[in-house]
PDB file of C-alpha atoms in Angstrom:
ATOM      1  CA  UNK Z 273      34.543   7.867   5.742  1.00 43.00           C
ATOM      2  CA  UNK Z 274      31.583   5.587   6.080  1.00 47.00           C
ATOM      3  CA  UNK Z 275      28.334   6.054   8.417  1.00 42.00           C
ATOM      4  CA  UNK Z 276      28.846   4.686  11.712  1.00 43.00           C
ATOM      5  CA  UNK Z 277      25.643   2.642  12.066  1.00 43.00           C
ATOM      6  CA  UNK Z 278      26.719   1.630  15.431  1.00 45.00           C
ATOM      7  CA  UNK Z 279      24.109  -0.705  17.311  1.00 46.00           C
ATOM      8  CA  UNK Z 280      21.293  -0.015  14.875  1.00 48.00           C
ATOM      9  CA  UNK Z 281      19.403  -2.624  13.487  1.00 60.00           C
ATOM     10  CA  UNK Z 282      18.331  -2.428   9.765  1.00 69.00           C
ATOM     11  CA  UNK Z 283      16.190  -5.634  10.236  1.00 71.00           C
ATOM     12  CA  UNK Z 284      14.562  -4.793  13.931  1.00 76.00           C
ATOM     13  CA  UNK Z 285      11.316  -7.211  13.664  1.00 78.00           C
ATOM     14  CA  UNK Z 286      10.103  -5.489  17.062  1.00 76.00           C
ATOM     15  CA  UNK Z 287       8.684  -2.912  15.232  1.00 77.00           C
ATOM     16  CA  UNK Z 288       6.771  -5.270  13.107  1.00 84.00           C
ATOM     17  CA  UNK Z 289       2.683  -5.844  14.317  1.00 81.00           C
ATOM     18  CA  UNK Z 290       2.640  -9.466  14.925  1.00 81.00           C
ATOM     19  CA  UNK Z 291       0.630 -10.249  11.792  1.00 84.00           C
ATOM     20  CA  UNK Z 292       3.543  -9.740   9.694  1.00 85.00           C
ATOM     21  CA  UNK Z 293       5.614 -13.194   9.558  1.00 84.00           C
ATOM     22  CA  UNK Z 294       9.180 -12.818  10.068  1.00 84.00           C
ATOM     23  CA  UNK Z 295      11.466 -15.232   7.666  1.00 82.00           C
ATOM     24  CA  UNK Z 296      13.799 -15.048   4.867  1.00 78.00           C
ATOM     25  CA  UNK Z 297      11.744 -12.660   2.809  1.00 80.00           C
ATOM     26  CA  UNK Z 298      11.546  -9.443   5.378  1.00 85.00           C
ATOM     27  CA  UNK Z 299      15.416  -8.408   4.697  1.00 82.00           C
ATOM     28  CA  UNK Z 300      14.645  -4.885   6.430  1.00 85.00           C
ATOM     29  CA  UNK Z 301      12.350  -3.030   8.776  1.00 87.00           C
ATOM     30  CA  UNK Z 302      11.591   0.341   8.430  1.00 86.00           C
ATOM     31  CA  UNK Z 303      13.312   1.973  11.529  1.00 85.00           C
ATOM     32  CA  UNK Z 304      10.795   5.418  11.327  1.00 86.00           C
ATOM     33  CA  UNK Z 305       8.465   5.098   8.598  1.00 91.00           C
ATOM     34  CA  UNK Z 306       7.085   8.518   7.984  1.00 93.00           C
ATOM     35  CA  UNK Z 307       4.557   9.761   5.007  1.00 94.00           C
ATOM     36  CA  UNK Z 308       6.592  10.598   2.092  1.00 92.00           C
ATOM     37  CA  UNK Z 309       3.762  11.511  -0.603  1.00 94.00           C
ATOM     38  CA  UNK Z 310       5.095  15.028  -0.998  1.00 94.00           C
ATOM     39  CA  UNK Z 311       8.363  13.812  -1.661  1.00 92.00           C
ATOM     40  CA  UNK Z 312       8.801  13.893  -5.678  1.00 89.00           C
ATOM     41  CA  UNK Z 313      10.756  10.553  -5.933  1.00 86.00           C
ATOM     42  CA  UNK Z 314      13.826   8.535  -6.549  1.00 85.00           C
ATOM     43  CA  UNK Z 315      16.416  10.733  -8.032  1.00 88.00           C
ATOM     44  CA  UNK Z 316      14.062  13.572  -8.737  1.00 90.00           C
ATOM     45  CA  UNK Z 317      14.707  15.651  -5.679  1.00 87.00           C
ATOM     46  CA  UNK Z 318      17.504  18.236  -7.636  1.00 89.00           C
ATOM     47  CA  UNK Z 319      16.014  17.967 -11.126  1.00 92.00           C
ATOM     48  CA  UNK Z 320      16.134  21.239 -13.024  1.00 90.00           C
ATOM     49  CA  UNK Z 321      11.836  21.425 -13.521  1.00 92.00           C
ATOM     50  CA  UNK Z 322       9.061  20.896 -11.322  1.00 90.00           C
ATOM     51  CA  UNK Z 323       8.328  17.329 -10.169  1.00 92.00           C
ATOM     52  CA  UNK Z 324       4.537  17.015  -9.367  1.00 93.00           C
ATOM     53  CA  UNK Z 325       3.992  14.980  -6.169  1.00 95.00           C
ATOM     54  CA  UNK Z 326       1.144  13.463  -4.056  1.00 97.00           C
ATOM     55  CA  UNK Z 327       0.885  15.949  -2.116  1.00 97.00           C
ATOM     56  CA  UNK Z 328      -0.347  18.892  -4.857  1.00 96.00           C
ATOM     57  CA  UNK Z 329      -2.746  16.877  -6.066  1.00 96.00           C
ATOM     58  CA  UNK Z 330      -6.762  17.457  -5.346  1.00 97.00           C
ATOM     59  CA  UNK Z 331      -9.742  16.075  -7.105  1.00 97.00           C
ATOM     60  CA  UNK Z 332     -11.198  18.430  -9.353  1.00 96.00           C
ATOM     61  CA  UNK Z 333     -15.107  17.400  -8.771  1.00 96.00           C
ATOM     62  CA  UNK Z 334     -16.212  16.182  -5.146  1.00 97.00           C
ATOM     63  CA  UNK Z 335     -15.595  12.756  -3.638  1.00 97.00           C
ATOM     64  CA  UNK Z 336     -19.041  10.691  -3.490  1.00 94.00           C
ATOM     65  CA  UNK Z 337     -18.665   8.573  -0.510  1.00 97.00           C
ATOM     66  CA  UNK Z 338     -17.083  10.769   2.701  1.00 96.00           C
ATOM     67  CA  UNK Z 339     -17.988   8.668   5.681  1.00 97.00           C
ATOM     68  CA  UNK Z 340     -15.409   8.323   8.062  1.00 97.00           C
ATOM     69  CA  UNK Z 341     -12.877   4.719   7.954  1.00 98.00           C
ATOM     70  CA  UNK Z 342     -14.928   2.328  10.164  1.00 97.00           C
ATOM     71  CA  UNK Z 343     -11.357   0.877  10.650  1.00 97.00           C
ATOM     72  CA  UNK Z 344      -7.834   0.946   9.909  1.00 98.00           C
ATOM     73  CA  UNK Z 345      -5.998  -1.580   7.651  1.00 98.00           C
ATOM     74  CA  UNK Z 346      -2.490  -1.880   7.830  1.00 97.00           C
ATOM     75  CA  UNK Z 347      -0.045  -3.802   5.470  1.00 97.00           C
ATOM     76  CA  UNK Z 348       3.864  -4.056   5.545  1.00 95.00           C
ATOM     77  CA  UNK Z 349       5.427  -3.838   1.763  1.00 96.00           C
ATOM     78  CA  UNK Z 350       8.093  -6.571   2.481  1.00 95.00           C
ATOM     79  CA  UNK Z 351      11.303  -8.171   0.687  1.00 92.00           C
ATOM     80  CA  UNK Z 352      14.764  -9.117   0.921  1.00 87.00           C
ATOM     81  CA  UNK Z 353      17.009  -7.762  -2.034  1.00 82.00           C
ATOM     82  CA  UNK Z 354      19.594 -10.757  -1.357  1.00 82.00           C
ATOM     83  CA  UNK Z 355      17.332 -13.239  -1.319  1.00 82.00           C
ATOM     84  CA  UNK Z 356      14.880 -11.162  -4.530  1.00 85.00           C
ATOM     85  CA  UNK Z 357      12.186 -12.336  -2.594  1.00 90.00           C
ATOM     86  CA  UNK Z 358       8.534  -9.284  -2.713  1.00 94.00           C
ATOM     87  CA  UNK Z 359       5.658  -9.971  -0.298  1.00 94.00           C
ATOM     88  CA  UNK Z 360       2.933  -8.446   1.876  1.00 95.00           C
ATOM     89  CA  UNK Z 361       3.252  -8.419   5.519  1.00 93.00           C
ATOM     90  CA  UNK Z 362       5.934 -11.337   5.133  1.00 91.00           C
ATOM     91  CA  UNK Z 363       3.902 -13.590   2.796  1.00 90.00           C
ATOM     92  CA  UNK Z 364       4.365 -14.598  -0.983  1.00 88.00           C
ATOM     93  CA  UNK Z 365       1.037 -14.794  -2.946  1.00 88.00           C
ATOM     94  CA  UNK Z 366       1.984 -18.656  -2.977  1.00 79.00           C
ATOM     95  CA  UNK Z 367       1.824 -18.797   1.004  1.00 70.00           C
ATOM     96  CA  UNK Z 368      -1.402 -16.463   1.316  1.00 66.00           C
ATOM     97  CA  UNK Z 369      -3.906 -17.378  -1.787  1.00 65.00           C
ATOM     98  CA  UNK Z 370      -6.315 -19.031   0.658  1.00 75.00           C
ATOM     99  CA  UNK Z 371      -6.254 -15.815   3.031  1.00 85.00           C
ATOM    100  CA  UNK Z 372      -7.325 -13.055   0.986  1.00 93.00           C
ATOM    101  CA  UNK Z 373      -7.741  -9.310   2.750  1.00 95.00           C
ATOM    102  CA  UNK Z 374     -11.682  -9.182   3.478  1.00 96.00           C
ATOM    103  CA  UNK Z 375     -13.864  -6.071   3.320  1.00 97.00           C
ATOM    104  CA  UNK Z 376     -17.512  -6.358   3.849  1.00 97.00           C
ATOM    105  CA  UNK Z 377     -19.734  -4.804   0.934  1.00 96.00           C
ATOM    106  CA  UNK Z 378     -19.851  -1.077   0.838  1.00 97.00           C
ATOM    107  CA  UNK Z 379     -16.874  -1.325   3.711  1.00 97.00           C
ATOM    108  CA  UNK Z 380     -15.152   2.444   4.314  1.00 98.00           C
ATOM    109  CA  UNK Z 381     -11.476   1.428   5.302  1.00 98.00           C
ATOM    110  CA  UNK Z 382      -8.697   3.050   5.469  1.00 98.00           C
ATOM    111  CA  UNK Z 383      -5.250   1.490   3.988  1.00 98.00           C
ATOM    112  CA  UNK Z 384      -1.985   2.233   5.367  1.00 98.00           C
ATOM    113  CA  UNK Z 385       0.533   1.047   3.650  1.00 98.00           C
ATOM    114  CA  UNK Z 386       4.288   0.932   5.113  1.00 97.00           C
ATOM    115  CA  UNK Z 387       7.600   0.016   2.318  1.00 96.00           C
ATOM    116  CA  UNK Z 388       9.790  -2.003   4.897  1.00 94.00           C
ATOM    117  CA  UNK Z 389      12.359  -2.019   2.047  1.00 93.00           C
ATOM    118  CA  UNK Z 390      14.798   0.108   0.405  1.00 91.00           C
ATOM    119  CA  UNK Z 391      12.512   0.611  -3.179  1.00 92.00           C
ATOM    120  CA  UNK Z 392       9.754   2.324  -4.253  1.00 95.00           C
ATOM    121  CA  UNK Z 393       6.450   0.634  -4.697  1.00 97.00           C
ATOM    122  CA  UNK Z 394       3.797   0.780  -6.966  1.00 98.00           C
ATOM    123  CA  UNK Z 395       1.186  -0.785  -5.211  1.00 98.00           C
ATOM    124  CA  UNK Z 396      -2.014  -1.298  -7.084  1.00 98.00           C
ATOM    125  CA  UNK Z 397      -5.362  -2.631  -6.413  1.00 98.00           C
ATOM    126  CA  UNK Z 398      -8.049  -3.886  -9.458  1.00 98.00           C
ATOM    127  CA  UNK Z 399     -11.492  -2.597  -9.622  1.00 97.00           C
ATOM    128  CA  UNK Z 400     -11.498   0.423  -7.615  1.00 97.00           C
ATOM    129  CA  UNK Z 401     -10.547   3.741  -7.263  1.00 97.00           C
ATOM    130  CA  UNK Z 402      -9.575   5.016  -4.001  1.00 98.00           C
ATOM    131  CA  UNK Z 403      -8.615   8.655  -2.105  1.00 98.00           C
ATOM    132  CA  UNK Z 404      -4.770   9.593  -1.106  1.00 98.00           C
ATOM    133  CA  UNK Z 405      -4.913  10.759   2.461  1.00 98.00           C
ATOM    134  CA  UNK Z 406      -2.551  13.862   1.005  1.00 97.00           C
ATOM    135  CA  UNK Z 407      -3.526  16.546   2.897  1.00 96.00           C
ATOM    136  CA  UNK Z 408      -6.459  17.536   1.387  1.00 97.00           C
ATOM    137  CA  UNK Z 409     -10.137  17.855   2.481  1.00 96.00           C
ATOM    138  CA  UNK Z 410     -11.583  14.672   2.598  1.00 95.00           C
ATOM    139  CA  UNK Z 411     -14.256  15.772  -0.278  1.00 97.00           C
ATOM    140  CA  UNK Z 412     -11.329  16.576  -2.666  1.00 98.00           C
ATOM    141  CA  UNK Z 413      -8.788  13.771  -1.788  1.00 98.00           C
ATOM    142  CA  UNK Z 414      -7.649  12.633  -5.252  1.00 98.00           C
ATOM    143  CA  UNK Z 415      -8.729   9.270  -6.668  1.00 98.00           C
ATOM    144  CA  UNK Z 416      -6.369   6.715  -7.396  1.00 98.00           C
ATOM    145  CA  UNK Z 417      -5.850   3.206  -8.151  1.00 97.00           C
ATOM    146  CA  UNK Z 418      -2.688   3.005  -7.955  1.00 98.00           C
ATOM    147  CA  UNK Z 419      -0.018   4.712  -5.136  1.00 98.00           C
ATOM    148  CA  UNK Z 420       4.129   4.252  -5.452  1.00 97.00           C
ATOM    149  CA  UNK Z 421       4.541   3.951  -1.578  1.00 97.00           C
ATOM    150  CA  UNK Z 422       8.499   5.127  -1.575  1.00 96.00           C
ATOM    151  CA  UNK Z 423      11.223   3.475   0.481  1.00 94.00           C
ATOM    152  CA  UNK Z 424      10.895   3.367   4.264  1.00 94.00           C
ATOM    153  CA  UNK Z 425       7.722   5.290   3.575  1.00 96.00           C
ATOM    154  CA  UNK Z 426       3.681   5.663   4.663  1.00 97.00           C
ATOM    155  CA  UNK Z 427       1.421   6.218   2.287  1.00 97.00           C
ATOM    156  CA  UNK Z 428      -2.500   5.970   3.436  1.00 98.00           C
ATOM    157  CA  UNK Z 429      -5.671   6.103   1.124  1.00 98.00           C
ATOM    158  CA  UNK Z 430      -9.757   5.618   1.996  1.00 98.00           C
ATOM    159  CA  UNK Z 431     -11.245   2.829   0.252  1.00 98.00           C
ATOM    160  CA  UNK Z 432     -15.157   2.135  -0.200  1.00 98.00           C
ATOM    161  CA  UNK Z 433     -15.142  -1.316  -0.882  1.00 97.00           C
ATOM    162  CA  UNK Z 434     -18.308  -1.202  -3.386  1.00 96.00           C
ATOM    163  CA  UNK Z 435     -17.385  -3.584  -6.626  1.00 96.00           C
ATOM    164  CA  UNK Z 436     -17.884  -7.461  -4.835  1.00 95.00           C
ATOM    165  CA  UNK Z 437     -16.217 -10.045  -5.774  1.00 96.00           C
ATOM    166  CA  UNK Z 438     -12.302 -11.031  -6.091  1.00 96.00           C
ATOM    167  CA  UNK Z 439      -9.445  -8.464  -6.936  1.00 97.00           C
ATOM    168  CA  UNK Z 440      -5.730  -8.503  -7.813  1.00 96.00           C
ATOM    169  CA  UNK Z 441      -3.521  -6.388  -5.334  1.00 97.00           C
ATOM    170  CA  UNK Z 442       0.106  -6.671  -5.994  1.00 98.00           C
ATOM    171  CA  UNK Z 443       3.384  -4.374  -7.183  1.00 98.00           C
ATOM    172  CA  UNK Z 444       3.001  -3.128 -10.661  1.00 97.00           C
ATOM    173  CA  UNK Z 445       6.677  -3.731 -10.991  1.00 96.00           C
ATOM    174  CA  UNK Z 446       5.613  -7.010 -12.417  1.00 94.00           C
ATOM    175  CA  UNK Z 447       9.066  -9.074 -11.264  1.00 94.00           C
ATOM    176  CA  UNK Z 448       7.866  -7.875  -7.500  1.00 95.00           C
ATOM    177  CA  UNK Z 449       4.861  -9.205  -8.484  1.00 96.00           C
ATOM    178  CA  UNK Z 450       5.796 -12.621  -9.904  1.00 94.00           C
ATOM    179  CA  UNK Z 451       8.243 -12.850  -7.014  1.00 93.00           C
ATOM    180  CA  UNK Z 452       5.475 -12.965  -4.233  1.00 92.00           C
ATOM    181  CA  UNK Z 453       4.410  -9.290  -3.464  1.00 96.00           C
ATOM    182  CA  UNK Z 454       0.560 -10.164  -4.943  1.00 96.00           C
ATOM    183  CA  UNK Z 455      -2.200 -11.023  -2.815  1.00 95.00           C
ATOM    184  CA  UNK Z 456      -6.374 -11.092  -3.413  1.00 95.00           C
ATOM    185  CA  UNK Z 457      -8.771  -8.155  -1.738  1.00 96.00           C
ATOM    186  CA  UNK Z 458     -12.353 -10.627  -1.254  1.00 96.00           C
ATOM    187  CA  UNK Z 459     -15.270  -7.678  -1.450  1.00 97.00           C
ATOM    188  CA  UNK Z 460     -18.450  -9.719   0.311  1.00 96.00           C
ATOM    189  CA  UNK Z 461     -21.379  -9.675  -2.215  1.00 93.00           C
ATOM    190  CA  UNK Z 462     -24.368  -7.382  -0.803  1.00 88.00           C
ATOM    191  CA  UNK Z 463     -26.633 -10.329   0.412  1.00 77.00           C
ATOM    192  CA  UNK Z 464     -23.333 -11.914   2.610  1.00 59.00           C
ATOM    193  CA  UNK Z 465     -23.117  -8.697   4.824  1.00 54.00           C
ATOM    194  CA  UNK Z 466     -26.155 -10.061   6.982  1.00 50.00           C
ATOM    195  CA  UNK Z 467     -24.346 -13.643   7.587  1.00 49.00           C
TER     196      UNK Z 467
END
């Protein structure tokens, strides 16, 4: 027989922070989003080898910046499958362009990332490299650029926001992409910090 989903909502926009707009394009909510970086992925789980995961990896030499997150960025991986329509936080590059995510110059944030949807992500961000929050001592955190944030999964990473200027941050599934789920990260120049 089927599951009995009873009274539970699939698309339950309560658990949304209020900066996420609620439309046509957030099909889903996550009901209990949880960190999935050691699991090994999609259709991997019973594989007859060993599937590497986020969670074994380390960085081999020492991370150079390991101040603390001054704050804590977070940002809903949104879509609707009927509807094909990818976005951040509710918002297709086309509705967002002039509202790019700001980080002040030399900025330590850290990004938490939540897939409201039923596919795995790979969410990448141009110019940088930053450290999974996998586990391991914040010196050794490996260095990525880019993260596959799995459905109804967390996946969190430091960022030093040191490179100014503008960046592309979007899906590398390039249809999510082209369908909305791109936005720009705006890194403040050195010299704009003091405004």
């Amino acid at each position: 027989g089927g599951m009995d989903m009873g009274s539970m909502s699939m698309r339950d926009t309560s658990k949304l922070p209020a900066d996420v707009k609620v439309g046509p394009g957030v099909g889903m909510v996550a009901m209990h989003p949880v960190d999935r970086m050691g699991d090994p992925g999609i259709g991997l789980s019973d594989v007859g080898h060993r599937v590497l995961n986020y969670k074994q990896l380390a960085a081999l030499e020492p991370n150079a910046d390991l101040r603390v997150p001054s704050r804590l960025l977070e940002i809903h991986l949104t879509g609707s499958m009927d509807r094909y329509m990818w976005s951040f936080d509710g918002q297709k590059f086309s509705a967002v362009s002039d509202d790019p995510i700001r980080f002040a110059n030399n900025e330590r944030v850290r990004v938490k990332l939540v897939n409201d949807t039923m596919m795995a992500h790979p969410i990448h961000l141009h110019g940088h490299f930053f450290e999974l929050v996998n586990g391991a001592e914040p010196a050794h955190q490996p260095r990525k650029h880019t993260v596959i944030v799995q459905p109804g999964g967390i996946a969190e990473y430091d960022l030093t926001a040191n490179e100014f200027g503008d960046w592309a941050f979007h899906c590398h599934l390039l249809y999510h992409m082209h369908a909305g789920m791109f936005q720009i990260v705006t890194v403040a120049a050195p010299e704009e910090d003091a405004a």
